[in-house]
CSV table of C-alpha atoms in Angstrom, one decimal:
chain,number,residue,atom,x,y,z
A,1,MET,CA,32.7,23.0,-0.1
A,2,GLU,CA,34.9,23.2,-2.8
A,3,ILE,CA,34.0,21.5,-6.7
A,4,ARG,CA,35.4,18.3,-6.5
A,5,THR,CA,36.2,16.9,-10.0
A,6,ILE,CA,35.8,13.1,-10.7
A,7,PRO,CA,37.3,11.4,-14.0
A,8,ALA,CA,34.3,9.6,-15.7
A,9,ASP,CA,36.8,6.4,-15.8
A,10,MET,CA,36.6,6.5,-11.9
A,11,VAL,CA,32.5,6.1,-12.1
A,12,THR,CA,32.8,3.6,-14.9
A,13,ASP,CA,35.3,1.3,-13.0
A,14,THR,CA,33.2,1.8,-9.5
A,15,VAL,CA,30.2,0.4,-11.6
A,16,LYS,CA,32.0,-2.7,-13.0
A,17,ARG,CA,33.1,-3.5,-10.2
A,18,LEU,CA,29.4,-2.8,-8.0
A,19,PHE,CA,27.9,-5.6,-10.7
A,20,MET,CA,30.3,-8.3,-10.8
A,21,ASP,CA,30.6,-8.2,-7.0
A,22,CYS,CA,27.1,-8.1,-6.4
A,23,ASN,CA,26.3,-11.3,-9.1
A,24,TYR,CA,29.1,-13.0,-7.5
A,25,GLU,CA,29.1,-12.5,-3.5
A,26,ILE,CA,26.0,-12.8,-1.9
A,27,GLY,CA,25.3,-9.9,1.0
A,28,CYS,CA,26.6,-10.5,4.6
A,29,ASP,CA,22.6,-9.8,5.7
A,30,ILE,CA,21.4,-12.7,3.2
A,31,SER,CA,24.3,-15.7,4.0
A,32,LEU,CA,23.3,-14.9,7.9
A,33,ALA,CA,19.9,-14.8,7.4
A,34,LEU,CA,19.7,-18.3,5.0
A,35,GLN,CA,21.9,-19.5,7.8
A,36,ARG,CA,19.4,-18.6,10.6
A,37,ALA,CA,16.5,-20.0,8.2
A,38,ARG,CA,18.7,-23.4,7.9
A,39,GLU,CA,18.4,-23.5,11.7
A,40,GLN,CA,14.7,-23.1,12.2
A,41,GLU,CA,13.3,-24.2,9.2
A,42,GLU,CA,10.9,-27.4,9.6
A,43,SER,CA,10.7,-29.1,7.0
A,44,PRO,CA,13.7,-31.7,5.9
A,45,VAL,CA,13.2,-30.4,2.2
A,46,GLY,CA,13.2,-26.9,2.9
A,47,ARG,CA,16.8,-27.4,5.3
A,48,GLU,CA,18.4,-29.4,2.2
A,49,VAL,CA,16.9,-26.7,-0.3
A,50,LEU,CA,18.7,-23.9,2.1
A,51,SER,CA,21.8,-26.2,2.7
A,52,GLN,CA,22.2,-25.9,-1.4
A,53,LEU,CA,21.6,-22.7,-1.5
A,54,MET,CA,24.2,-21.7,0.5
A,55,GLU,CA,26.8,-23.9,-1.3
A,56,ASN,CA,26.4,-22.2,-4.6
A,57,ASN,CA,26.5,-18.9,-3.1
A,58,ARG,CA,30.0,-20.3,-1.2
A,59,ILE,CA,31.0,-21.5,-5.0
A,60,ALA,CA,29.9,-18.2,-6.5
A,61,ALA,CA,31.7,-16.0,-4.4
A,62,GLN,CA,35.0,-18.9,-4.8
A,63,GLU,CA,35.3,-19.4,-8.1
A,64,ARG,CA,33.7,-16.0,-9.1
A,65,ILE,CA,30.7,-17.5,-11.3
A,66,PRO,CA,27.0,-16.0,-10.9
A,67,ILE,CA,25.4,-16.9,-8.2
A,68,CYS,CA,22.1,-17.3,-10.5
A,69,GLN,CA,21.9,-17.6,-14.4
A,70,ASP,CA,19.7,-14.2,-14.5
A,71,THR,CA,22.5,-11.8,-13.8
A,72,GLY,CA,19.4,-9.1,-14.1
A,73,MET,CA,18.5,-5.9,-15.1
A,74,ALA,CA,21.2,-3.1,-13.9
A,75,VAL,CA,19.2,-1.2,-11.5
A,76,LEU,CA,21.4,1.9,-9.4
A,77,PHE,CA,19.8,4.3,-6.8
A,78,VAL,CA,22.3,7.3,-7.0
A,79,GLU,CA,23.0,9.9,-4.6
A,80,TYR,CA,25.1,12.9,-6.6
A,81,GLY,CA,26.4,15.4,-4.9
A,82,ASP,CA,25.6,19.0,-5.9
A,83,ARG,CA,29.6,19.7,-5.5
A,84,VAL,CA,30.5,17.2,-8.2
A,85,VAL,CA,31.7,17.7,-11.8
A,86,ILE,CA,32.5,14.3,-14.1
A,87,GLU,CA,35.6,15.2,-16.2
A,88,GLY,CA,36.0,13.2,-19.2
A,89,GLY,CA,32.7,12.7,-20.3
A,90,SER,CA,29.5,12.9,-19.3
A,91,PHE,CA,28.2,10.8,-15.9
A,92,ARG,CA,25.2,9.1,-17.7
A,93,ASP,CA,27.8,7.0,-20.6
A,94,ALA,CA,30.3,6.4,-17.3
A,95,VAL,CA,27.8,4.4,-16.0
A,96,GLU,CA,26.4,2.9,-19.0
A,97,GLU,CA,30.1,2.0,-19.8
A,98,GLY,CA,30.6,0.4,-16.5
A,99,VAL,CA,27.7,-2.0,-16.9
A,100,ARG,CA,28.7,-2.5,-20.2
A,101,ARG,CA,32.0,-3.9,-18.9
A,102,ALA,CA,30.9,-5.6,-16.1
A,103,TYR,CA,28.5,-7.6,-18.0
A,104,GLN,CA,30.7,-8.2,-20.7
A,105,GLU,CA,34.3,-8.6,-19.3
A,106,GLY,CA,32.1,-10.8,-16.4
A,107,TYR,CA,30.5,-13.5,-18.5
A,108,LEU,CA,27.1,-12.3,-17.3
A,109,ARG,CA,24.0,-13.1,-18.8
A,110,LYS,CA,23.0,-10.0,-21.3
A,111,SER,CA,19.0,-9.9,-21.0
A,112,VAL,CA,18.0,-6.5,-21.9
A,113,VAL,CA,16.1,-6.2,-25.3
A,114,SER,CA,16.3,-2.8,-27.0
A,115,ASP,CA,12.3,-2.6,-27.7
A,116,PRO,CA,10.2,-3.7,-25.0
A,117,VAL,CA,7.0,-4.9,-27.1
A,118,ILE,CA,7.8,-5.5,-31.0
A,119,ASP,CA,11.4,-6.0,-31.7
A,120,ARG,CA,12.8,-7.2,-28.6
A,121,ILE,CA,16.3,-7.5,-29.9
A,122,ASN,CA,18.9,-8.4,-27.3
A,123,THR,CA,21.4,-5.0,-26.8
A,124,GLY,CA,24.1,-7.4,-26.2
A,125,ASP,CA,25.3,-6.1,-23.4
A,126,ASN,CA,22.8,-5.3,-20.5
A,127,THR,CA,22.4,-1.7,-21.2
A,128,PRO,CA,20.5,0.6,-20.8
A,129,ALA,CA,20.7,0.6,-17.2
A,130,VAL,CA,17.4,1.9,-15.0
A,131,ILE,CA,19.4,4.8,-13.0
A,132,HIS,CA,17.4,6.7,-10.0
A,133,THR,CA,19.4,10.0,-9.3
A,134,GLU,CA,18.8,12.3,-6.6
A,135,ILE,CA,20.9,15.8,-5.9
A,136,VAL,CA,22.1,15.7,-2.7
A,137,PRO,CA,24.7,18.0,-0.6
A,138,GLY,CA,28.3,17.5,-0.8
A,139,ASN,CA,31.1,16.2,-2.8
A,140,THR,CA,30.8,12.4,-3.4
A,141,ILE,CA,28.7,9.6,-5.7
A,142,SER,CA,26.9,7.3,-3.4
A,143,PHE,CA,25.6,4.3,-6.2
A,144,LEU,CA,23.1,1.2,-4.5
A,145,ALA,CA,23.4,-1.1,-7.0
A,146,GLY,CA,21.0,-4.4,-8.0
A,147,GLY,CA,20.9,-6.7,-10.6
A,148,LYS,CA,17.2,-7.4,-10.6
A,149,GLY,CA,16.1,-10.7,-11.8
A,150,PHE,CA,13.1,-11.2,-13.8
A,151,GLY,CA,11.3,-14.2,-12.1
A,152,SER,CA,10.3,-11.8,-9.4
A,153,GLU,CA,9.8,-8.9,-10.7
A,154,ASN,CA,7.2,-10.2,-12.5
A,155,MET,CA,5.5,-11.4,-9.5
A,156,SER,CA,5.5,-7.4,-8.2
A,157,ALA,CA,2.5,-5.2,-8.6
A,158,ILE,CA,1.2,-1.6,-7.3
A,159,LYS,CA,-2.3,-0.7,-6.2
A,160,MET,CA,-3.5,2.9,-5.9
A,161,LEU,CA,-5.8,2.4,-2.4
A,162,THR,CA,-7.4,5.2,-1.2
A,163,PRO,CA,-7.2,6.2,2.6
A,164,SER,CA,-10.3,4.4,3.3
A,165,TYR,CA,-8.7,1.0,2.7
A,166,GLY,CA,-6.4,2.2,6.2
A,167,LEU,CA,-3.8,-0.1,7.5
A,168,LYS,CA,-5.5,-3.7,7.1
A,169,GLY,CA,-5.9,-2.6,3.4
A,170,VAL,CA,-2.5,-1.8,3.0
A,171,LYS,CA,-1.6,-5.3,5.0
A,172,GLN,CA,-3.6,-7.3,3.3
A,173,PHE,CA,-2.7,-5.9,-0.7
A,174,ILE,CA,1.0,-7.1,0.1
A,175,LEU,CA,0.1,-10.3,1.7
A,176,ASP,CA,-2.5,-11.1,-1.6
A,177,THR,CA,0.8,-10.1,-3.7
A,178,VAL,CA,2.6,-12.5,-2.2
A,179,GLU,CA,0.8,-15.3,-1.8
A,180,SER,CA,-0.1,-14.9,-5.7
A,181,ALA,CA,3.1,-15.1,-6.8
A,182,GLY,CA,3.4,-18.6,-4.6
A,183,PRO,CA,6.8,-20.4,-5.6
A,184,ASN,CA,7.5,-18.5,-8.6
A,185,PRO,CA,10.3,-15.8,-7.8
A,186,CYS,CA,12.7,-18.6,-6.2
A,187,PRO,CA,11.8,-18.3,-2.7
A,188,PRO,CA,12.8,-17.7,0.0
A,189,ILE,CA,12.1,-14.1,-1.1
A,190,VAL,CA,12.8,-10.2,0.4
A,191,VAL,CA,10.1,-8.3,0.0
A,192,GLY,CA,10.2,-4.6,-0.2
A,193,VAL,CA,7.0,-2.8,-0.1
A,194,GLY,CA,7.1,1.3,-1.1
A,195,ILE,CA,4.5,3.1,0.4
A,196,GLY,CA,3.4,7.0,-0.4
A,197,GLY,CA,4.0,9.3,-2.6
A,198,THR,CA,2.8,9.0,-6.3
A,199,PHE,CA,2.1,5.8,-8.7
A,200,GLU,CA,6.0,5.7,-9.6
A,201,LYS,CA,7.1,6.9,-6.6
A,202,ALA,CA,5.7,4.0,-4.5
A,203,ALA,CA,6.9,1.7,-6.9
A,204,GLN,CA,10.4,3.1,-6.7
A,205,LEU,CA,10.2,2.8,-3.1
A,206,ALA,CA,9.6,-0.5,-3.2
A,207,LYS,CA,12.6,-1.2,-5.4
A,208,LYS,CA,14.8,0.6,-2.9
A,209,ALA,CA,13.4,-1.6,-0.2
A,210,THR,CA,14.9,-4.7,-1.9
A,211,LEU,CA,18.4,-3.4,-2.2
A,212,ARG,CA,18.2,-2.4,2.1
A,213,SER,CA,19.8,-5.0,4.0
A,214,ILE,CA,17.3,-7.2,5.8
A,215,ASP,CA,19.3,-6.8,8.8
A,216,THR,CA,17.5,-3.3,9.1
A,217,SER,CA,14.2,-2.0,10.2
A,218,ASN,CA,12.2,0.8,9.3
A,219,PRO,CA,13.2,3.8,11.4
A,220,ASP,CA,9.9,4.4,12.4
A,221,PRO,CA,9.2,1.5,15.0
A,222,ARG,CA,5.0,1.4,13.8
A,223,TYR,CA,6.5,0.4,10.5
A,224,ALA,CA,9.3,-1.8,11.8
A,225,ALA,CA,6.8,-3.7,13.9
A,226,LEU,CA,4.9,-3.9,10.4
A,227,GLU,CA,7.8,-5.6,8.8
A,228,THR,CA,7.9,-8.3,11.6
A,229,GLU,CA,4.6,-8.7,11.3
A,230,LEU,CA,4.4,-9.3,7.5
A,231,LEU,CA,7.6,-11.3,7.6
A,232,GLU,CA,5.6,-14.0,10.0
A,233,GLN,CA,2.5,-14.1,8.0
A,234,ILE,CA,4.5,-14.6,5.2
A,235,ASN,CA,6.2,-17.6,6.2
A,236,ARG,CA,2.9,-19.5,7.6
A,237,MET,CA,2.1,-19.4,3.8
A,238,GLY,CA,3.9,-22.3,3.9
A,239,PHE,CA,5.2,-22.4,0.2
A,240,GLY,CA,9.2,-22.5,1.9
A,241,PRO,CA,12.4,-23.0,0.3
A,242,ALA,CA,12.2,-23.5,-3.8
A,243,GLY,CA,8.4,-23.4,-3.3
A,244,LEU,CA,8.7,-27.4,-1.8
A,245,GLY,CA,7.0,-26.3,1.0
A,246,GLY,CA,8.5,-25.6,4.5
A,247,THR,CA,8.1,-22.2,7.1
A,248,THR,CA,10.8,-20.1,5.3
A,249,THR,CA,9.1,-18.4,2.5
A,250,ALA,CA,10.6,-14.6,3.1
A,251,LEU,CA,13.8,-13.5,4.4
A,252,GLY,CA,12.9,-10.3,4.9
A,253,VAL,CA,9.9,-7.4,4.6
A,254,ASN,CA,11.4,-3.7,3.8
A,255,ILE,CA,9.4,-1.2,3.8
A,256,GLU,CA,9.9,2.6,2.6
A,257,THR,CA,7.7,4.9,3.2
A,258,TYR,CA,7.2,8.8,1.8
A,259,PRO,CA,4.6,11.8,2.4
A,260,THR,CA,1.4,11.3,-0.1
A,261,HIS,CA,-1.7,13.4,-1.1
A,262,ILE,CA,-4.9,13.5,1.2
A,263,ALA,CA,-6.8,11.5,-1.2
A,264,GLY,CA,-4.2,8.9,-2.4
A,265,MET,CA,-2.6,5.9,-0.3
A,266,PRO,CA,-0.5,4.2,-3.2
A,267,VAL,CA,0.9,1.0,-2.3
A,268,ALA,CA,3.9,-1.2,-4.4
A,269,VAL,CA,5.2,-4.5,-3.3
A,270,ASN,CA,8.7,-5.6,-5.3
A,271,ILE,CA,9.6,-9.1,-5.0
A,272,CYS,CA,13.1,-10.4,-5.0
A,273,CYS,CA,14.6,-13.8,-4.8
A,274,HIS,CA,16.9,-15.0,-2.7
A,275,ALA,CA,19.7,-14.2,-4.9
A,276,ALA,CA,19.0,-10.7,-3.6
A,277,ARG,CA,21.7,-9.1,-6.0
A,278,HIS,CA,22.9,-5.5,-4.0
A,279,LYS,CA,26.2,-4.0,-3.6
A,280,SER,CA,27.1,-0.5,-2.5
A,281,ALA,CA,29.8,2.1,-3.0
A,282,VAL,CA,31.2,5.8,-2.5
A,283,ILE,CA,33.4,7.9,-4.4
């Protein structure tokens, strides 16, 4: 396979479009899930909240305005083909410029501060982004982008379980995390779960799981069944839409796994609000 040259401007334009679109347009998977949830929701207040969310999403897409005032911190999962060369700039700079233009030209809220503890001065353009890059065979670049709001991000958790906890312990930690979050992450939520790897790998898996379409299942039928079981149990918690009570606390549970050490069983839970901003593209 020949080396392929991709202009840096093409990367910038793609990233800009992804972040503008994911902030203006709810995904089809979420839209359909909201419709189904409204039909099945037992609480009249819950049905009204879901109707308002659907109307909000319709207006946002029609008028090209943000679904939510928190337009998130820019997160990207990139599969970078090993036969690709960027021309006219660096890949990192091209991505950051795309984020910068999206948040400035798209009138999206800038929420990133330069120092996490002491200065906390707003960078003014929502950069830097968080970029997870994997080198893969090929001559394309695949992007999975999401604007991660922190009302739900703050409700996330990780625990370094040992194998003795078993499946029961994994399920209990996930359910305890969601119950502890309660109404704070703006339900109905999407629950991303990462199991395996190391401390940081589990968290990365959980974040990527929140960006996976909720109309898909884990390819392993055992984990697919666990996704369904956990979703049912979470919806029995009763927090409901907007935390006002009901049978729709979550729209989906997505689990991603990775091999791990014989002595460990790390589990991370990343919670995402109903806006569930995500879009993908391939160059």
